[in-house]
Amino acid sequence: MKKFSVRRPSPSPARSRIALQGGSYSLMLTAVVLALLVVVNILVSMLPTSLTKYDISAAKLYSVTSNTKAVVNALEEDVTIYWIVQAGEEDAVIENLLGKYESLSDHITVVKRDPDVYPTFTEQYTDETVSNNSLVVEHGDRSRFIGYDDIYLYEADMYSYTYSTSFDGEGAITSAIDYVVNEDQPRIYLLEGHGEEELPYTFQEQLEKENMELEQLSLLTVDEIPEDADCIMIYAPASDISQEERDMLADYVSGGGKLLVMAGPVVDGTLEELYSLLSDYGVSANEGIVIEGDREHYAFQSPFALLPDMASSDITDSLLEERYYPILPLSLGLTVSEDDGGATVTELLTTSSASYSKLAGYDLETYEKEEGDIDGPFALGVSVETSGGGEIVWFTSSTFLSDIYNAYSSGANVDLGMNALSSMVGESEAMAIRSKSLNYNYLTISASVSSLLKALMIGVFPLLYLGIGVGVVLRRRRLQNETI
């Protein structure tokens, strides 16, 4: 039998010309699309970072809060942020944050200053050792230095013996902007002349961040409380005030003044005149040191390190929401009566009904209840709002703001003190910005689940994809042969 071969027709000139025109058209279209993409990329790169970058981090590390937007949008004068950093050493998170500030207002300008090029630049702003990625915020003759250690905060966790890390760049920068553009900041007068202890470092640092100006005040050298006093603060006095000082403070509060007191039991004597300020409003101070009999209301197996119950208020609500618990060591117990003198008295912190006050005070030899000891419960913190608009916030521990107890409470103690101050002097938008945690939550899986995932990822899925690919290739070849 004679075999016939099938000859494929050769392409005609017209068909070749059409193919050439189609290829040229595709090439031109590709070139136009590429040119458009280049132009679009250039235009997008010129847009502010707020429109081109989106924050999907859990802590919103790359976003700014509405508080910052309120402060920045209210600017009417120019502010310069100097970024002290060597070339190539820029912190990506800080760079993104500074871009956000520039995009929010035309009054903010970020200027880099390389310390290798300008070695003496920061000497006019600070005597501290300046690290890379530190900042200086300046407006006119007012400025604030923000060290790298003020941006990335490391706090010891006394329970796990580890460190927690948080990013406070936004809080520090917004606070500095608010400080340099507003000369009228809250003025706090700290009473002296009674053996008062120095304010703890962490608390002082927080006062500075929240732009509260602190000045010493001796009532023995003035005839009245200064008119520019937004609040009088009494911290850990070792001896009592005089009758004249007591009357001056009482008149100040009844006239609408604000008073924050942190005073507990003293080693020698009592603070009778000081605590008489509360007795005008039906609050009396008991002698001794409060001991807690309920194990759930004290820490570290130390019945004097109290974990009080917190009532809902502007001062405590933020702690209640985040489930933070302040620790009040070596406290004096208060008893609140119904005779409030026309004021509104709120018990902020209270002990359990199993608590009692040891009359032996610092001379106690046992935590067990003895004859003569006073039964609880007690108030350890009260807020008094007078009919004249004055306010007293009183905590009965002299040491709860110390750095060690603040660390034990994971910062709750300082937050409590700052909340009390802010409630009296008014919290600005800049004050309300808190640091953002950089701690990671790790996903832990069992060994069996780990083995299963390895088998699926390394063995099953690659073989499955390979089989699908082989099947697709064989199917295409079969269809091609059938067509021919």
PDB file of C-alpha atoms in Angstrom, residues 115-292:
ATOM      1  CA  PRO A 115      27.529  63.671  64.367  1.00  0.00           C
ATOM      2  CA  ASP A 116      30.584  62.907  62.232  1.00  0.00           C
ATOM      3  CA  VAL A 117      29.907  66.053  60.208  1.00  0.00           C
ATOM      4  CA  TYR A 118      28.549  68.169  63.099  1.00  0.00           C
ATOM      5  CA  PRO A 119      30.428  66.815  66.159  1.00  0.00           C
ATOM      6  CA  THR A 120      29.504  69.710  68.481  1.00  0.00           C
ATOM      7  CA  PHE A 121      25.932  70.281  67.326  1.00  0.00           C
ATOM      8  CA  THR A 122      24.180  68.663  70.312  1.00  0.00           C
ATOM      9  CA  GLU A 123      26.293  70.458  72.933  1.00  0.00           C
ATOM     10  CA  GLN A 124      23.923  73.437  72.815  1.00  0.00           C
ATOM     11  CA  TYR A 125      20.991  71.193  73.789  1.00  0.00           C
ATOM     12  CA  THR A 126      22.302  68.606  76.265  1.00  0.00           C
ATOM     13  CA  ASP A 127      25.286  67.502  78.324  1.00  0.00           C
ATOM     14  CA  GLU A 128      24.353  63.821  77.919  1.00  0.00           C
ATOM     15  CA  THR A 129      26.150  61.336  75.719  1.00  0.00           C
ATOM     16  CA  VAL A 130      24.221  61.375  72.451  1.00  0.00           C
ATOM     17  CA  SER A 131      23.547  58.035  70.762  1.00  0.00           C
ATOM     18  CA  ASN A 132      22.583  57.434  67.155  1.00  0.00           C
ATOM     19  CA  ASN A 133      18.878  58.040  66.414  1.00  0.00           C
ATOM     20  CA  SER A 134      18.493  60.583  69.194  1.00  0.00           C
ATOM     21  CA  LEU A 135      16.332  63.650  68.524  1.00  0.00           C
ATOM     22  CA  VAL A 136      16.180  67.341  69.360  1.00  0.00           C
ATOM     23  CA  VAL A 137      12.861  69.177  69.043  1.00  0.00           C
ATOM     24  CA  GLU A 138      13.267  72.949  68.756  1.00  0.00           C
ATOM     25  CA  HIS A 139      11.043  75.993  68.443  1.00  0.00           C
ATOM     26  CA  GLY A 140      12.518  79.442  68.975  1.00  0.00           C
ATOM     27  CA  ASP A 141      14.590  79.426  72.155  1.00  0.00           C
ATOM     28  CA  ARG A 142      12.822  76.362  73.613  1.00  0.00           C
ATOM     29  CA  SER A 143      14.085  72.862  72.922  1.00  0.00           C
ATOM     30  CA  ARG A 144      13.987  69.327  74.292  1.00  0.00           C
ATOM     31  CA  PHE A 145      16.509  66.537  73.802  1.00  0.00           C
ATOM     32  CA  ILE A 146      15.115  63.013  73.308  1.00  0.00           C
ATOM     33  CA  GLY A 147      17.741  60.324  73.791  1.00  0.00           C
ATOM     34  CA  TYR A 148      17.576  56.936  72.087  1.00  0.00           C
ATOM     35  CA  ASP A 149      16.972  55.418  75.533  1.00  0.00           C
ATOM     36  CA  ASP A 150      13.889  57.625  75.873  1.00  0.00           C
ATOM     37  CA  ILE A 151      12.461  56.138  72.670  1.00  0.00           C
ATOM     38  CA  TYR A 152      13.140  52.451  73.274  1.00  0.00           C
ATOM     39  CA  LEU A 153      12.304  51.674  76.882  1.00  0.00           C
ATOM     40  CA  TYR A 154      13.548  48.600  78.750  1.00  0.00           C
ATOM     41  CA  GLU A 155      11.829  47.694  82.007  1.00  0.00           C
ATOM     42  CA  ALA A 156      12.665  44.800  84.297  1.00  0.00           C
ATOM     43  CA  ASP A 157       9.968  42.231  84.996  1.00  0.00           C
ATOM     44  CA  MET A 158      10.561  41.328  88.626  1.00  0.00           C
ATOM     45  CA  TYR A 159       8.487  38.152  88.338  1.00  0.00           C
ATOM     46  CA  SER A 160      10.136  36.499  85.313  1.00  0.00           C
ATOM     47  CA  TYR A 161      13.573  38.150  85.691  1.00  0.00           C
ATOM     48  CA  THR A 162      13.371  39.336  82.085  1.00  0.00           C
ATOM     49  CA  TYR A 163      13.095  42.711  80.395  1.00  0.00           C
ATOM     50  CA  SER A 164      10.079  44.054  78.561  1.00  0.00           C
ATOM     51  CA  THR A 165      10.675  46.405  75.648  1.00  0.00           C
ATOM     52  CA  SER A 166       8.400  49.187  74.488  1.00  0.00           C
ATOM     53  CA  PHE A 167       8.554  51.955  71.883  1.00  0.00           C
ATOM     54  CA  ASP A 168       7.758  55.441  73.155  1.00  0.00           C
ATOM     55  CA  GLY A 169       8.794  57.461  70.134  1.00  0.00           C
ATOM     56  CA  GLU A 170       5.396  59.003  69.519  1.00  0.00           C
ATOM     57  CA  GLY A 171       4.824  59.879  73.172  1.00  0.00           C
ATOM     58  CA  ALA A 172       8.268  61.471  73.502  1.00  0.00           C
ATOM     59  CA  ILE A 173       8.088  63.483  70.263  1.00  0.00           C
ATOM     60  CA  THR A 174       4.524  64.733  70.731  1.00  0.00           C
ATOM     61  CA  SER A 175       5.277  65.685  74.329  1.00  0.00           C
ATOM     62  CA  ALA A 176       8.379  67.589  73.185  1.00  0.00           C
ATOM     63  CA  ILE A 177       6.398  69.433  70.492  1.00  0.00           C
ATOM     64  CA  ASP A 178       3.749  70.400  73.042  1.00  0.00           C
ATOM     65  CA  TYR A 179       6.497  71.582  75.410  1.00  0.00           C
ATOM     66  CA  VAL A 180       8.404  73.789  72.964  1.00  0.00           C
ATOM     67  CA  VAL A 181       5.326  75.552  71.553  1.00  0.00           C
ATOM     68  CA  ASN A 182       3.492  76.059  74.877  1.00  0.00           C
ATOM     69  CA  GLU A 183       5.254  78.032  77.578  1.00  0.00           C
ATOM     70  CA  ASP A 184       2.231  77.728  79.884  1.00  0.00           C
ATOM     71  CA  GLN A 185       2.625  74.204  81.309  1.00  0.00           C
ATOM     72  CA  PRO A 186       1.104  72.740  84.511  1.00  0.00           C
ATOM     73  CA  ARG A 187       3.110  73.924  87.522  1.00  0.00           C
ATOM     74  CA  ILE A 188       3.426  71.514  90.455  1.00  0.00           C
ATOM     75  CA  TYR A 189       4.822  72.752  93.779  1.00  0.00           C
ATOM     76  CA  LEU A 190       6.541  70.080  95.891  1.00  0.00           C
ATOM     77  CA  LEU A 191       6.395  70.794  99.624  1.00  0.00           C
ATOM     78  CA  GLU A 192       9.697  70.757 101.529  1.00  0.00           C
ATOM     79  CA  GLY A 193      10.919  71.366 105.064  1.00  0.00           C
ATOM     80  CA  HIS A 194       9.625  68.192 106.766  1.00  0.00           C
ATOM     81  CA  GLY A 195      12.274  65.623 105.875  1.00  0.00           C
ATOM     82  CA  GLU A 196      10.521  64.692 102.626  1.00  0.00           C
ATOM     83  CA  GLU A 197      12.184  62.038 100.492  1.00  0.00           C
ATOM     84  CA  GLU A 198      13.336  62.811  96.978  1.00  0.00           C
ATOM     85  CA  LEU A 199      10.865  61.925  94.251  1.00  0.00           C
ATOM     86  CA  PRO A 200      11.737  58.554  92.650  1.00  0.00           C
ATOM     87  CA  TYR A 201      13.509  58.694  89.301  1.00  0.00           C
ATOM     88  CA  THR A 202      10.775  56.974  87.271  1.00  0.00           C
ATOM     89  CA  PHE A 203       8.089  59.293  88.621  1.00  0.00           C
ATOM     90  CA  GLN A 204      10.204  62.387  87.966  1.00  0.00           C
ATOM     91  CA  GLU A 205      10.886  61.181  84.438  1.00  0.00           C
ATOM     92  CA  GLN A 206       7.168  60.753  83.808  1.00  0.00           C
ATOM     93  CA  LEU A 207       6.469  64.244  85.148  1.00  0.00           C
ATOM     94  CA  GLU A 208       8.954  65.668  82.650  1.00  0.00           C
ATOM     95  CA  LYS A 209       7.494  63.668  79.782  1.00  0.00           C
ATOM     96  CA  GLU A 210       4.029  64.983  80.556  1.00  0.00           C
ATOM     97  CA  ASN A 211       5.384  68.545  80.648  1.00  0.00           C
ATOM     98  CA  MET A 212       4.619  69.206  84.305  1.00  0.00           C
ATOM     99  CA  GLU A 213       6.989  71.792  85.728  1.00  0.00           C
ATOM    100  CA  LEU A 214       8.129  70.937  89.256  1.00  0.00           C
ATOM    101  CA  GLU A 215       9.255  73.505  91.830  1.00  0.00           C
ATOM    102  CA  GLN A 216      10.124  73.270  95.525  1.00  0.00           C
ATOM    103  CA  LEU A 217       7.954  75.166  98.005  1.00  0.00           C
ATOM    104  CA  SER A 218       8.461  75.951 101.678  1.00  0.00           C
ATOM    105  CA  LEU A 219       5.343  77.318 103.350  1.00  0.00           C
ATOM    106  CA  LEU A 220       7.555  78.894 106.020  1.00  0.00           C
ATOM    107  CA  THR A 221       8.887  81.455 103.556  1.00  0.00           C
ATOM    108  CA  VAL A 222       5.617  82.546 101.893  1.00  0.00           C
ATOM    109  CA  ASP A 223       2.452  84.222 103.096  1.00  0.00           C
ATOM    110  CA  GLU A 224       0.160  82.267 100.795  1.00  0.00           C
ATOM    111  CA  ILE A 225       0.191  79.548  98.157  1.00  0.00           C
ATOM    112  CA  PRO A 226       1.565  80.908  94.831  1.00  0.00           C
ATOM    113  CA  GLU A 227      -1.223  81.878  92.429  1.00  0.00           C
ATOM    114  CA  ASP A 228       0.361  79.951  89.555  1.00  0.00           C
ATOM    115  CA  ALA A 229       0.227  76.665  91.489  1.00  0.00           C
ATOM    116  CA  ASP A 230      -1.852  74.109  89.598  1.00  0.00           C
ATOM    117  CA  CYS A 231      -1.265  71.565  92.341  1.00  0.00           C
ATOM    118  CA  ILE A 232       0.577  71.167  95.648  1.00  0.00           C
ATOM    119  CA  MET A 233       2.260  67.783  96.120  1.00  0.00           C
ATOM    120  CA  ILE A 234       3.424  66.329  99.436  1.00  0.00           C
ATOM    121  CA  TYR A 235       5.649  63.262  99.146  1.00  0.00           C
ATOM    122  CA  ALA A 236       6.859  61.074 102.024  1.00  0.00           C
ATOM    123  CA  PRO A 237       7.292  63.599 104.878  1.00  0.00           C
ATOM    124  CA  ALA A 238       9.222  62.329 107.893  1.00  0.00           C
ATOM    125  CA  SER A 239       7.754  64.876 110.320  1.00  0.00           C
ATOM    126  CA  ASP A 240       4.503  66.770 110.760  1.00  0.00           C
ATOM    127  CA  ILE A 241       3.589  70.170 109.371  1.00  0.00           C
ATOM    128  CA  SER A 242       2.834  73.116 111.659  1.00  0.00           C
ATOM    129  CA  GLN A 243      -0.596  74.486 112.522  1.00  0.00           C
ATOM    130  CA  GLU A 244       0.074  77.555 110.349  1.00  0.00           C
ATOM    131  CA  GLU A 245       1.029  75.392 107.369  1.00  0.00           C
ATOM    132  CA  ARG A 246      -2.024  73.241 107.935  1.00  0.00           C
ATOM    133  CA  ASP A 247      -4.327  76.290 107.877  1.00  0.00           C
ATOM    134  CA  MET A 248      -2.656  77.607 104.726  1.00  0.00           C
ATOM    135  CA  LEU A 249      -3.197  74.295 102.900  1.00  0.00           C
ATOM    136  CA  ALA A 250      -6.794  74.046 104.143  1.00  0.00           C
ATOM    137  CA  ASP A 251      -7.596  77.544 102.839  1.00  0.00           C
ATOM    138  CA  TYR A 252      -5.928  76.692  99.542  1.00  0.00           C
ATOM    139  CA  VAL A 253      -8.107  73.591  99.046  1.00  0.00           C
ATOM    140  CA  SER A 254     -11.355  75.219 100.186  1.00  0.00           C
ATOM    141  CA  GLY A 255     -10.662  78.017  97.709  1.00  0.00           C
ATOM    142  CA  GLY A 256     -10.442  75.605  94.772  1.00  0.00           C
ATOM    143  CA  GLY A 257      -6.828  74.402  95.016  1.00  0.00           C
ATOM    144  CA  LYS A 258      -5.565  70.885  94.263  1.00  0.00           C
ATOM    145  CA  LEU A 259      -3.583  68.809  96.751  1.00  0.00           C
ATOM    146  CA  LEU A 260      -1.884  65.439  96.129  1.00  0.00           C
ATOM    147  CA  VAL A 261      -0.507  63.707  99.231  1.00  0.00           C
ATOM    148  CA  MET A 262       1.505  60.499  99.520  1.00  0.00           C
ATOM    149  CA  ALA A 263       2.143  60.078 103.230  1.00  0.00           C
ATOM    150  CA  GLY A 264       2.210  56.933 105.310  1.00  0.00           C
ATOM    151  CA  PRO A 265       3.314  55.945 108.803  1.00  0.00           C
ATOM    152  CA  VAL A 266       6.507  57.582 110.084  1.00  0.00           C
ATOM    153  CA  VAL A 267       9.202  56.051 112.263  1.00  0.00           C
ATOM    154  CA  ASP A 268       8.996  58.671 114.992  1.00  0.00           C
ATOM    155  CA  GLY A 269       5.802  60.398 116.078  1.00  0.00           C
ATOM    156  CA  THR A 270       2.678  60.971 114.009  1.00  0.00           C
ATOM    157  CA  LEU A 271       1.478  63.315 111.263  1.00  0.00           C
ATOM    158  CA  GLU A 272      -1.485  64.606 113.258  1.00  0.00           C
ATOM    159  CA  GLU A 273      -1.651  68.098 111.708  1.00  0.00           C
ATOM    160  CA  LEU A 274      -1.213  66.805 108.183  1.00  0.00           C
ATOM    161  CA  TYR A 275      -3.933  64.168 108.502  1.00  0.00           C
ATOM    162  CA  SER A 276      -6.267  66.695 110.119  1.00  0.00           C
ATOM    163  CA  LEU A 277      -6.711  68.113 106.604  1.00  0.00           C
ATOM    164  CA  LEU A 278      -8.806  65.012 105.899  1.00  0.00           C
ATOM    165  CA  SER A 279     -10.768  65.132 109.138  1.00  0.00           C
ATOM    166  CA  ASP A 280     -12.558  68.263 107.876  1.00  0.00           C
ATOM    167  CA  TYR A 281     -14.259  65.945 105.379  1.00  0.00           C
ATOM    168  CA  GLY A 282     -15.078  63.013 107.647  1.00  0.00           C
ATOM    169  CA  VAL A 283     -11.908  60.993 106.958  1.00  0.00           C
ATOM    170  CA  SER A 284      -9.873  59.898 109.981  1.00  0.00           C
ATOM    171  CA  ALA A 285      -6.429  58.307 110.093  1.00  0.00           C
ATOM    172  CA  ASN A 286      -5.827  55.214 112.226  1.00  0.00           C
ATOM    173  CA  GLU A 287      -2.574  54.578 114.038  1.00  0.00           C
ATOM    174  CA  GLY A 288      -0.138  51.874 113.031  1.00  0.00           C
ATOM    175  CA  ILE A 289       0.674  49.943 109.863  1.00  0.00           C
ATOM    176  CA  VAL A 290      -1.990  48.022 107.948  1.00  0.00           C
ATOM    177  CA  ILE A 291      -1.498  44.253 107.717  1.00  0.00           C
ATOM    178  CA  GLU A 292      -3.597  42.204 105.303  1.00  0.00           C
TER     179      GLU A 292
END
